[in-house]
Coordinates of C-alpha atoms and ligand atoms in Angstrom, one line a residue:
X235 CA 0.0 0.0 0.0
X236 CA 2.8 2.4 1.0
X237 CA 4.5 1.4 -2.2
X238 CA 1.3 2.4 -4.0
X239 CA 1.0 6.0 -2.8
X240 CA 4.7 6.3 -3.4
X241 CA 4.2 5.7 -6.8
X242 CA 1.3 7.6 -7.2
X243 CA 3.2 10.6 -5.2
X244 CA 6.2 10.0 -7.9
X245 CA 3.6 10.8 -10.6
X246 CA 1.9 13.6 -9.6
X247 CA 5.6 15.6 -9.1
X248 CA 6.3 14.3 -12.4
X249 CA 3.2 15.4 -13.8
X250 CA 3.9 18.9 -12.0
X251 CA 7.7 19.3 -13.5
X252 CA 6.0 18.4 -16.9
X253 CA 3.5 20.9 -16.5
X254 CA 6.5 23.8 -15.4
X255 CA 8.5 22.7 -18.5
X256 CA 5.6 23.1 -20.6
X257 CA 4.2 26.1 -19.1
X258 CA 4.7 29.8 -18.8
X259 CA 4.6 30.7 -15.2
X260 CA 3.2 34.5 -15.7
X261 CA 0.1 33.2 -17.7
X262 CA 0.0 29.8 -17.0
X263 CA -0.7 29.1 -20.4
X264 CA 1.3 26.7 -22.6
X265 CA 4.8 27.7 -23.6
X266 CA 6.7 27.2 -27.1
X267 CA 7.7 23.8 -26.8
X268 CA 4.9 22.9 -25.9
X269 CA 3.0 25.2 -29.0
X270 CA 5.9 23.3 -31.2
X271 CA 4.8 19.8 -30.4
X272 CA 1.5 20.2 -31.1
X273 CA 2.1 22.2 -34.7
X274 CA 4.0 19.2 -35.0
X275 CA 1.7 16.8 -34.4
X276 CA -1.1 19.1 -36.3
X277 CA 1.0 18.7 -39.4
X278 CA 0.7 15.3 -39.9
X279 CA -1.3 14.5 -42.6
X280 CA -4.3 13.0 -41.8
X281 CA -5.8 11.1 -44.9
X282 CA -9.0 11.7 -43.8
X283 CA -9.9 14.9 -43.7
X284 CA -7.4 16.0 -47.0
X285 CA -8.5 19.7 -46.9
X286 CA -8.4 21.1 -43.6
X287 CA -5.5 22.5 -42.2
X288 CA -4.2 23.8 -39.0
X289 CA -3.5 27.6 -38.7
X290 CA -0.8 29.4 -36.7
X291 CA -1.5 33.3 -35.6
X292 CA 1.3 34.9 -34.3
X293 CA 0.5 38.2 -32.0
X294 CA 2.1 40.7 -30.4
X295 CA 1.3 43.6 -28.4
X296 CA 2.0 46.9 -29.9
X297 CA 4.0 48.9 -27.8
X298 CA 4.2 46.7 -24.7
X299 CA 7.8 48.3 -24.3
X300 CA 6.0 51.6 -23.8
X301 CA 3.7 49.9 -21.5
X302 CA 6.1 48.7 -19.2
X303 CA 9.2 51.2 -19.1
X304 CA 6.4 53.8 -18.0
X305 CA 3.9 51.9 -15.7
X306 CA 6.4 49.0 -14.3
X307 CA 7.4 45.8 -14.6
X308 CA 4.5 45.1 -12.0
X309 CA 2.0 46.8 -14.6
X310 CA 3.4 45.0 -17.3
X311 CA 2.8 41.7 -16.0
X312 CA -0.7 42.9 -15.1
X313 CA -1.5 43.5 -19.0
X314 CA -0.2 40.1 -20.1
X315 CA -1.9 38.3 -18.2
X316 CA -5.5 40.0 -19.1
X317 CA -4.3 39.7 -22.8
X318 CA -3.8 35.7 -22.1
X319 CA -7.2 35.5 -20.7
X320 CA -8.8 37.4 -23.4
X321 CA -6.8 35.5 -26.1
X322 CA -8.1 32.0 -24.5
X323 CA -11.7 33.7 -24.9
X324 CA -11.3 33.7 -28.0
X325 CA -10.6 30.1 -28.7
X326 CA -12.6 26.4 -28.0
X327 CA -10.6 22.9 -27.3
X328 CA -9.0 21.8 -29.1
X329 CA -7.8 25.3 -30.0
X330 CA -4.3 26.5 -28.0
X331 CA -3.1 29.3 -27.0
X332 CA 0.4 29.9 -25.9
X333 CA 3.0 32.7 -24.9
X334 CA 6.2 32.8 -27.0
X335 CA 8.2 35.7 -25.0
X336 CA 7.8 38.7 -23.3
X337 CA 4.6 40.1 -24.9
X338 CA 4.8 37.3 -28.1
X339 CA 1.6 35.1 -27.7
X340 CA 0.2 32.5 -30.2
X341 CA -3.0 31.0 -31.4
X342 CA -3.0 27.4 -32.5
X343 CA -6.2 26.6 -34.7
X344 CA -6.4 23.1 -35.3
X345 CA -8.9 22.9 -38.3
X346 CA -9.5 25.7 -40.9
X347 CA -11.0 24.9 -43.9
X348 CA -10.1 28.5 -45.5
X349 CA -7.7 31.4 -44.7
X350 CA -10.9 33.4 -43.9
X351 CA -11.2 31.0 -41.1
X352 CA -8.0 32.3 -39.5
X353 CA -9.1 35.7 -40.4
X354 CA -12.3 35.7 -38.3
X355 CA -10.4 34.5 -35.7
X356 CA -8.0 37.2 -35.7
X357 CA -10.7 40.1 -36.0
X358 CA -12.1 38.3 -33.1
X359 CA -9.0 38.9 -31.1
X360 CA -8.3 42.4 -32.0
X361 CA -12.1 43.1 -31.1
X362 CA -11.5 41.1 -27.5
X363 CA -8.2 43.6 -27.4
X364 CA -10.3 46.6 -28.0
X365 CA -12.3 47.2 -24.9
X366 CA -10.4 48.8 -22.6
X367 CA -8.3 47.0 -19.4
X368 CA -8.7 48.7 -16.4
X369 CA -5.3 49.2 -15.0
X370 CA -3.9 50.8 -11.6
X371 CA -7.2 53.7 -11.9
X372 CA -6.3 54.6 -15.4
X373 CA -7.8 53.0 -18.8
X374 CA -5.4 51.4 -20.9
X375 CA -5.9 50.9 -24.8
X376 CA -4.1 47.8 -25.9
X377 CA -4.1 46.5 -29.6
X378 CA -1.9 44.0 -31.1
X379 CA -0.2 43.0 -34.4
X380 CA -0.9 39.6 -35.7
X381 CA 0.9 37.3 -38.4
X382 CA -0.8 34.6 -39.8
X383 CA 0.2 31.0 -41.3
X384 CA -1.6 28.3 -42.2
X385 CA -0.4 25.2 -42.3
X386 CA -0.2 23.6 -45.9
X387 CA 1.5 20.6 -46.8
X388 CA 4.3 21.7 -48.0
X389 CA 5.6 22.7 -43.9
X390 CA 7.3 20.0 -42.7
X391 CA 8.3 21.4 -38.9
X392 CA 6.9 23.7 -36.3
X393 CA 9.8 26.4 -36.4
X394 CA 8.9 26.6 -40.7
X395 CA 5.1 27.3 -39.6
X396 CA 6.6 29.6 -36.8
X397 CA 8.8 31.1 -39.0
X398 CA 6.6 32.4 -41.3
X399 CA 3.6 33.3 -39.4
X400 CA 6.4 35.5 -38.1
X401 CA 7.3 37.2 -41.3
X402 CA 3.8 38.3 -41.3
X403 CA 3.7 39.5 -38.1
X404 CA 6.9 41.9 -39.3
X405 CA 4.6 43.0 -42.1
X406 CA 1.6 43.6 -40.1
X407 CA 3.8 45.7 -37.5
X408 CA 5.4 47.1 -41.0
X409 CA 2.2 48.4 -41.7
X410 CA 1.3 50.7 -39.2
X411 CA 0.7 47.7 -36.4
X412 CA -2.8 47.1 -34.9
X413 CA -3.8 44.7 -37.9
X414 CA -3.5 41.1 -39.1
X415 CA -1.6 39.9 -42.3
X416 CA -1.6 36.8 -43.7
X417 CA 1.6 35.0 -45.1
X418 CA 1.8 34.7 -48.9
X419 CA 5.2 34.5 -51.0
X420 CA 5.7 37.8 -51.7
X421 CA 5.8 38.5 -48.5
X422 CA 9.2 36.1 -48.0
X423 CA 10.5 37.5 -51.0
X424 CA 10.5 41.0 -49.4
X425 CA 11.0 39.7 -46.4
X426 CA 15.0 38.6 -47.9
X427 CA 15.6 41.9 -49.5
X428 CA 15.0 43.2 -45.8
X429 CA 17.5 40.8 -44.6
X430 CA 19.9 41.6 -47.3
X431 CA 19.9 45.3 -46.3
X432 CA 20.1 44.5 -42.7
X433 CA 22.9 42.4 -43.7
X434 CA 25.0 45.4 -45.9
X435 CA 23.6 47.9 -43.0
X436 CA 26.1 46.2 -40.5
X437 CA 28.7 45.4 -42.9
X438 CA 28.0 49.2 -44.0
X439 CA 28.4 49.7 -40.4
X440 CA 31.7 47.4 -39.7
X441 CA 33.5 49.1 -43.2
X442 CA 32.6 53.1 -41.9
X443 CA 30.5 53.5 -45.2
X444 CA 28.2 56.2 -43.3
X445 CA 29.2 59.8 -43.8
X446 CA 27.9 63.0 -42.7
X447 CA 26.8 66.0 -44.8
X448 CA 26.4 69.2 -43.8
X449 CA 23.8 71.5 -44.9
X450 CA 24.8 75.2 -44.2
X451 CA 22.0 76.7 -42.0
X452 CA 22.0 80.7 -42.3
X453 CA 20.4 83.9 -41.1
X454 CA 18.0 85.0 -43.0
X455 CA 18.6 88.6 -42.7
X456 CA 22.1 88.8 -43.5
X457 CA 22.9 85.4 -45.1
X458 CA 25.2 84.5 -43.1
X459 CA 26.3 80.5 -42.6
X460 CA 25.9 80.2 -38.6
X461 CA 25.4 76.7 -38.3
X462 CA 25.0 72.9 -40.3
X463 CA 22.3 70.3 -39.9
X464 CA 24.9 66.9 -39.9
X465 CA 22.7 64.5 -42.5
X466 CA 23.4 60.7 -42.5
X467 CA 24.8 59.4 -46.1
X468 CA 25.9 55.8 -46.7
X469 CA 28.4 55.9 -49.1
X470 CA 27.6 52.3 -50.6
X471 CA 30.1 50.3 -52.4
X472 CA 27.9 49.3 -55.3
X473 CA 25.1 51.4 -55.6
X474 CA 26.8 55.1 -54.9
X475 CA 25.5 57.8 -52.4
X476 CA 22.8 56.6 -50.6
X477 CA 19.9 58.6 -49.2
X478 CA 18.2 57.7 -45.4
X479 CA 14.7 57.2 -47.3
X480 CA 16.5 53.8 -48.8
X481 CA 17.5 52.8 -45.4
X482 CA 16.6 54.4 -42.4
X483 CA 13.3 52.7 -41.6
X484 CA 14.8 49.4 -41.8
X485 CA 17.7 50.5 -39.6
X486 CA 15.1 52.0 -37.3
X487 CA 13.2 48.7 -37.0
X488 CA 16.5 46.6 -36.8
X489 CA 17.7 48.9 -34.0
X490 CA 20.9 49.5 -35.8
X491 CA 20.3 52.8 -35.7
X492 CA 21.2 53.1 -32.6
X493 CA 24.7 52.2 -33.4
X494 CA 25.0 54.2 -36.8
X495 CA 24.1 57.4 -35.2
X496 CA 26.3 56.9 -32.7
X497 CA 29.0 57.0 -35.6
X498 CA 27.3 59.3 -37.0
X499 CA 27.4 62.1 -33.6
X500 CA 31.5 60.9 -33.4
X501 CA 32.4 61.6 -37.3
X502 CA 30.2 64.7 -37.6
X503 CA 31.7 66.4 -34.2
X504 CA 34.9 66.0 -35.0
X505 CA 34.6 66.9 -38.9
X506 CA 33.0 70.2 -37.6
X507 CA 35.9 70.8 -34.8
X508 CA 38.8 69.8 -37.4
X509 CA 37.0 71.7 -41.0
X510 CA 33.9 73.6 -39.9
X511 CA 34.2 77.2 -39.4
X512 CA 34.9 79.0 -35.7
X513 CA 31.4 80.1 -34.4
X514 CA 28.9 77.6 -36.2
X515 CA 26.6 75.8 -34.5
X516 CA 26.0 72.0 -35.9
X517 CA 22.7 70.0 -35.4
X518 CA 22.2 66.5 -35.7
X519 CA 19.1 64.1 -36.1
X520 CA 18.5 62.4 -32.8
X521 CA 16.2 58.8 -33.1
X522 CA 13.8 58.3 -31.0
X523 CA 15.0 55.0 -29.8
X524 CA 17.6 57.3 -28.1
X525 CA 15.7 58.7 -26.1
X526 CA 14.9 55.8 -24.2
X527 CA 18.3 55.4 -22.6
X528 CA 19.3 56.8 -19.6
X529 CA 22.3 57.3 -20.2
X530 CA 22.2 59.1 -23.6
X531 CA 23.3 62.5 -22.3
X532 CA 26.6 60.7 -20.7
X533 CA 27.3 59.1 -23.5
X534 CA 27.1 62.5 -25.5
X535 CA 29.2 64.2 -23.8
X536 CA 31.9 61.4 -24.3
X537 CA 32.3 62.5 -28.0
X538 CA 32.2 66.0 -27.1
X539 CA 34.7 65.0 -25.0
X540 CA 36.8 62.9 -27.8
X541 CA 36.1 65.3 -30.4
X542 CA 37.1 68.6 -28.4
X543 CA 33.8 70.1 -29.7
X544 CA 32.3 72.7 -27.2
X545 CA 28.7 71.8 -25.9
X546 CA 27.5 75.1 -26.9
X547 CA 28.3 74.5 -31.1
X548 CA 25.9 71.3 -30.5
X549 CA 22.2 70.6 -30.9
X550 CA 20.4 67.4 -30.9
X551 CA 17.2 67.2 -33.2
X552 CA 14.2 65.2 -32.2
X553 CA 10.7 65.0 -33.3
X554 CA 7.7 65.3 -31.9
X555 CA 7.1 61.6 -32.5
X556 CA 9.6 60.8 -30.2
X557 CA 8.3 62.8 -27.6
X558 CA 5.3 61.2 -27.3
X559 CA 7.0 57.9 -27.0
X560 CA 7.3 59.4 -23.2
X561 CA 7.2 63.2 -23.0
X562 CA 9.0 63.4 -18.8
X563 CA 11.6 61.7 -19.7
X564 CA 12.5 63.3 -22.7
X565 CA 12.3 66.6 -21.4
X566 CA 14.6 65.3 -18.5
X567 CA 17.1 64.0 -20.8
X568 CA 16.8 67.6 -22.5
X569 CA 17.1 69.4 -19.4
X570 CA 20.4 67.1 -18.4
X571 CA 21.6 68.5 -22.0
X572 CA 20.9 72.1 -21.8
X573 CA 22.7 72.1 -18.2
X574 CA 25.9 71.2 -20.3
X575 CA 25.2 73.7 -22.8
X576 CA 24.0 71.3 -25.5
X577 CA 20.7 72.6 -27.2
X578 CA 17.7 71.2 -28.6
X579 CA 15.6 71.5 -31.7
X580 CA 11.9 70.5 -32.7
X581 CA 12.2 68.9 -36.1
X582 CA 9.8 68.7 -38.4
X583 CA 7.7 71.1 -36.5
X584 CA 3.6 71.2 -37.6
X585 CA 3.6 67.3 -39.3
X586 CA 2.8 65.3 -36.8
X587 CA 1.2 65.7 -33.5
X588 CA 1.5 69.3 -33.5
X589 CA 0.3 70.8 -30.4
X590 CA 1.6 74.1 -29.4
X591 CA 0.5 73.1 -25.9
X592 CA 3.9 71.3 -25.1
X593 CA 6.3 73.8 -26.3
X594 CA 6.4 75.7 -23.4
X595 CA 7.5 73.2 -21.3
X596 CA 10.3 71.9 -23.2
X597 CA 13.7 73.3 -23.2
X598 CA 14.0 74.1 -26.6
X599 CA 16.7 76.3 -28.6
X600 CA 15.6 75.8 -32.1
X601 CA 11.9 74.9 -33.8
X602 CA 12.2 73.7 -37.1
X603 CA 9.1 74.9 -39.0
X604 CA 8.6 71.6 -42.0
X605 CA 9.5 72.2 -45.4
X606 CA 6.1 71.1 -46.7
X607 CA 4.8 74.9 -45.2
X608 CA 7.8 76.9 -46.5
X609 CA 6.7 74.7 -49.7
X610 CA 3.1 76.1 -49.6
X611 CA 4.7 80.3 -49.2
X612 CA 4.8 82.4 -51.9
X613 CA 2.7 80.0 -54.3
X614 CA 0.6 83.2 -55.0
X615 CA -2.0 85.0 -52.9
X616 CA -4.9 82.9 -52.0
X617 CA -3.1 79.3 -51.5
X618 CA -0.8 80.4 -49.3
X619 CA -2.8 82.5 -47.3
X620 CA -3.3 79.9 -44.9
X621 CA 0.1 78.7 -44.5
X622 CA 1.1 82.3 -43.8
X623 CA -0.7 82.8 -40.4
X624 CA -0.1 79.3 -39.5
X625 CA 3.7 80.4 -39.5
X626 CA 2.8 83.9 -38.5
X627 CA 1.6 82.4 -35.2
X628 CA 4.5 79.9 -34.7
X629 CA 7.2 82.9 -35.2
X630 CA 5.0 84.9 -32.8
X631 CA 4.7 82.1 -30.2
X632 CA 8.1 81.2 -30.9
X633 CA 9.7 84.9 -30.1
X634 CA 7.6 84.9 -27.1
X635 CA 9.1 81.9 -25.4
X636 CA 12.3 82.9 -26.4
X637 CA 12.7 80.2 -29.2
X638 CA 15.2 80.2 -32.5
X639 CA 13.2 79.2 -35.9
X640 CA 14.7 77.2 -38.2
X641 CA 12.7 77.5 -41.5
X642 CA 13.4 74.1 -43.5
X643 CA 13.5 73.5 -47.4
X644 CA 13.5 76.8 -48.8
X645 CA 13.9 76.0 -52.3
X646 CA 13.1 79.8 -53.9
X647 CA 14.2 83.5 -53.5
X648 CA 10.3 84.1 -53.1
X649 CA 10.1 81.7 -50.5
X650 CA 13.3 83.0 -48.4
X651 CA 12.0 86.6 -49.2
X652 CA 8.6 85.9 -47.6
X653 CA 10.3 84.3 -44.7
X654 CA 12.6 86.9 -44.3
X655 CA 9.7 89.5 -44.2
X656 CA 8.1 87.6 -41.2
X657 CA 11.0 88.1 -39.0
X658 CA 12.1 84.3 -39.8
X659 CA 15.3 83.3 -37.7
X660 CA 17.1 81.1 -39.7
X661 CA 16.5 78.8 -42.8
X662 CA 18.2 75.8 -44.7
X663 CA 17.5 74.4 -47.9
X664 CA 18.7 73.7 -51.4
X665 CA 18.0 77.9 -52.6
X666 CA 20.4 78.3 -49.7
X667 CA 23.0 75.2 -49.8
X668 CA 22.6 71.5 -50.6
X669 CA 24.5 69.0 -48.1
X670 CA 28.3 68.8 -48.3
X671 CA 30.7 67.1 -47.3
X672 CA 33.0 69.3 -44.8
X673 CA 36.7 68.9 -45.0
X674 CA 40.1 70.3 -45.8
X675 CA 38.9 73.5 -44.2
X676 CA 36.3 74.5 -46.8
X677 CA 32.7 74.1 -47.0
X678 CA 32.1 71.9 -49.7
X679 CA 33.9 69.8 -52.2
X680 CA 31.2 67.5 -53.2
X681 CA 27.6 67.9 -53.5
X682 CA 25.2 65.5 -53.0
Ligands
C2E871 P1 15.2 66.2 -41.7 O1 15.9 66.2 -40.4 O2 14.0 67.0 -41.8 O3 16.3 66.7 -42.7 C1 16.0 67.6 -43.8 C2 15.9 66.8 -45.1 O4 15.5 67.7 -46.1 C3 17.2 66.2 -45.6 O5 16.9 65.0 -46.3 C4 17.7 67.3 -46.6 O6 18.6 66.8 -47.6 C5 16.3 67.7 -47.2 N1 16.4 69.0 -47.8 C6 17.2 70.0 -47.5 N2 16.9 71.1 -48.2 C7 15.8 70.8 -49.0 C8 15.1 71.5 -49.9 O7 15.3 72.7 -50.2 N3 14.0 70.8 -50.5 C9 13.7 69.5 -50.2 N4 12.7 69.0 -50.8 N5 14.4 68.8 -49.3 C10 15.5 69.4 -48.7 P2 17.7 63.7 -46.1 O8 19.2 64.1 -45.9 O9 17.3 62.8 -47.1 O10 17.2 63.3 -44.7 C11 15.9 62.8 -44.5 C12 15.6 62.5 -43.0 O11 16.4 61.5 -42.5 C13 16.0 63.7 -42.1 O12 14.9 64.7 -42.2 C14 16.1 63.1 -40.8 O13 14.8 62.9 -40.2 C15 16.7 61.7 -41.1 N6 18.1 61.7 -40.9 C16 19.1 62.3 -41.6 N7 20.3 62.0 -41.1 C17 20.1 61.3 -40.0 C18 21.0 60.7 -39.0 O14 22.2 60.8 -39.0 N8 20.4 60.0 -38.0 C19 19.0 59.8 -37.9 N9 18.5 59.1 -37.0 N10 18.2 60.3 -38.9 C20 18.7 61.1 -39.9
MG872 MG1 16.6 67.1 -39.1
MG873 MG1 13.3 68.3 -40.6

């Protein structure tokens, strides 16, 4: 008898270590091993039922890094755990749902007799997302980004399914997030010409193919060159001078970025210390994935330190995208800056988010007024009529907190007249100098 319950003891611990191998101890649900067996398992043909198929969505959360850095880790775990119970909502046996990672969950549909199927599914979880979670007295909005696969015959293993349920996801998230997308071909094929850059991006990287060019920056009153915006070129070895719209996004989403612009801030300090004439200011284009660090303002002042560049011919550019990534801490990291003398500029100032409301409470030395407005002056009367108090008021408001203006992408004499007449600042733009390389003491030895 004694032998009987020791046995059955053994079991159930057995049972229980199975379970915690299997499992994800936040959620409780399955984890991916145990998701892999049973795509495995799913994708053995069974001669019976010849056209159904298993399905594989792959989801998630949009911005759960956001979620966590500014409520806590606490918080965090709080939202994943809702999301796993509403994802399991969503689903009947013999259905699974699992977490991958961090915020990665996945949907295991046994049968589907049509992509659609899948679909449905997916809208359903979006829709289950949508109402909002209750969190710590606030309301929080959660959506997700969801890749789909389903599984055909021609998969042979879990990680292939995986893989490219995956690939969609990237295309979902690619697309502006908060969506599904369902794998097709085209989608891999793309999804190799994003490798391939990646690929030459850190190669790029590893042979110092990025360069800075300097576009002059001058008063508009007198003319005068007082400063440089520092733009990122990759000088590649087969296709020439490359532009950031070819590859910035992707370096953005690869996070290499983060490491290119930090060769970026190193070669362009020191190129203005060594070649760039006594008294100009230089600015430089800050990503927002910067911002996020800590330690960013340190780490500045490092190649200020390396470069012998004064703090006061320095100002780092951000949008107001990244400031709404998380507004206190980017003002801090700001503040930390401007207490060393480095300044800051709003870029792109009136495209996106545009509310006046924040400016006053940022430590700003520079607003950069978009070149899509200086685009719309001096079309003729009526069009720009508009246009002109819009930048009326931001010069105004601008002068009253004791702001700089930067008007960008002046591209006429009209347009830097009519900017001039307003009691514009500064401008930059092609009328006034196209980016240059800076060296050997004079401004420019080859344009763009
Ligand atoms: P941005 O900061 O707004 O930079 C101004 C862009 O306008 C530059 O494009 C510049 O070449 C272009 N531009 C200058 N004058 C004119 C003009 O008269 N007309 C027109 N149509 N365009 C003009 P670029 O160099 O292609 O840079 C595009 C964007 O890439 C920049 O926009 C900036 O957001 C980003 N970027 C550039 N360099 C870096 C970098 O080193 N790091 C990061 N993270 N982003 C960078
Ligand atoms: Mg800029
Ligand atoms: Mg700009």
């Amino acid at each position: 008898m004694a032998l009987r319950k020791e046995i059955i003891e053994r079991e159930r611990v057995q049972d229980q270590l199975k379970h915690q191998v299997m499992h994800d101890p936040l959620t409780g649900l399955p984890n991916r091993s145990y998701l892999r067996d049973r795509i495995d398992r799913a994708l053995t043909p069974s001669p019976a039922e010849s056209r159904q198929f298993c399905a594989l969505l792959y989801l998630d959360v949009d911005r759960f890094k956001i979620i966590n850095d500014s409520l806590g880790h606490l918080a965090g775990d709080e939202v994943l755990k809702e999301v796993a119970t509403r994802l399991s909502g969503c689903v009947r046996h013999p259905d699974l749902v699992a977490r991958l990672s961090g915020d990665e969950f996945a949907i295991l549909l046994e049968t589907v007799e049509q992509p659609a199927d899948a679909n449905a599914v997916a809208q359903r979880v979006m829709d289950a997302l949508a109402a909002p979670m209750p969190l710590g007295g606030k309301e929080l909005q959660v959506t997700a980004s969801i890749g789909i696969a389903i599984g055909h015959d021609h998969y042979l293993t879990a990680d292939e399914v995986l893989r490219d349920a995956d690939i969609a996801l990237y295309r979902a998230k690619e697309l502006g997030r908060k969506r599904y997308q369902l794998f097709d071909e085209t989608l891999a094929r793309n999804m190799v010409d994003v490798l391939t850059l990646e690929g030459e991006l850190r190669a790029a990287l590893k042979h110092d193919q990025f360069e800075p060019h300097f576009q002059p920056i001058c008063r508009l009153d007198d003319g005068q060159v007082v400063g440089y915006e520092a733009l990122i070129r990759w000088n590649h070895p087969q296709r020439g001078v490359l532009l950031p719209a070819v590859f910035l996004k992707i370096a953005e989403d690869s996070g290499l970025i983060e490491m290119i612009d930090w060769r970026m801030f190193e070669l362009s300090c020191e190129r203005l210390q060594q070649h760039g004439p006594a008294n100009t200011f230089m600015t430089i284009n800050v990503s927002a994935l910067h911002l996020r660090h800590d330690d960013f303002d340190a780490r500045l002042l490092q190649v200020l330190a390396r470069t012998g560049l004064p703090p006061s011919r320095l100002v780092v550019e951000v949008t107001e995208g990244a400031l709404l990534d998380n507004p206190e801490r980017v003002r801090g990291t700001l503040e930390r800056l401007r207490e060393v003398g480095i300044g800051a500029a709003l870029d792109d100032f009136g495209t996106g988010y545009s509310s006046l409301s924040y400016l006053h409470s940022l430590p700003l030395r520079i607003l950069k007024i978009d070149r899509a407005f200086v685009h719309e002056l001096g079309k003729g009367a009526n069009t720009s009529t508009t246009t002109t108090t819009v930048v009326a008021a931001v010069l105004a408001l601008a002068r009253a907190l004791g702001i700089s203006v930067v008007a960008e992408g002046i591209e006429t004499p009209i347009q830097y007249a009519a900017l001039q007449a307003m009691g514009c600042d500064m401008g930059q733009g092609y009328w006034i100098g196209h980016p240059l390389r800076l060296e050997h003491g004079r401004r420019a030895d080859r344009p763009d």
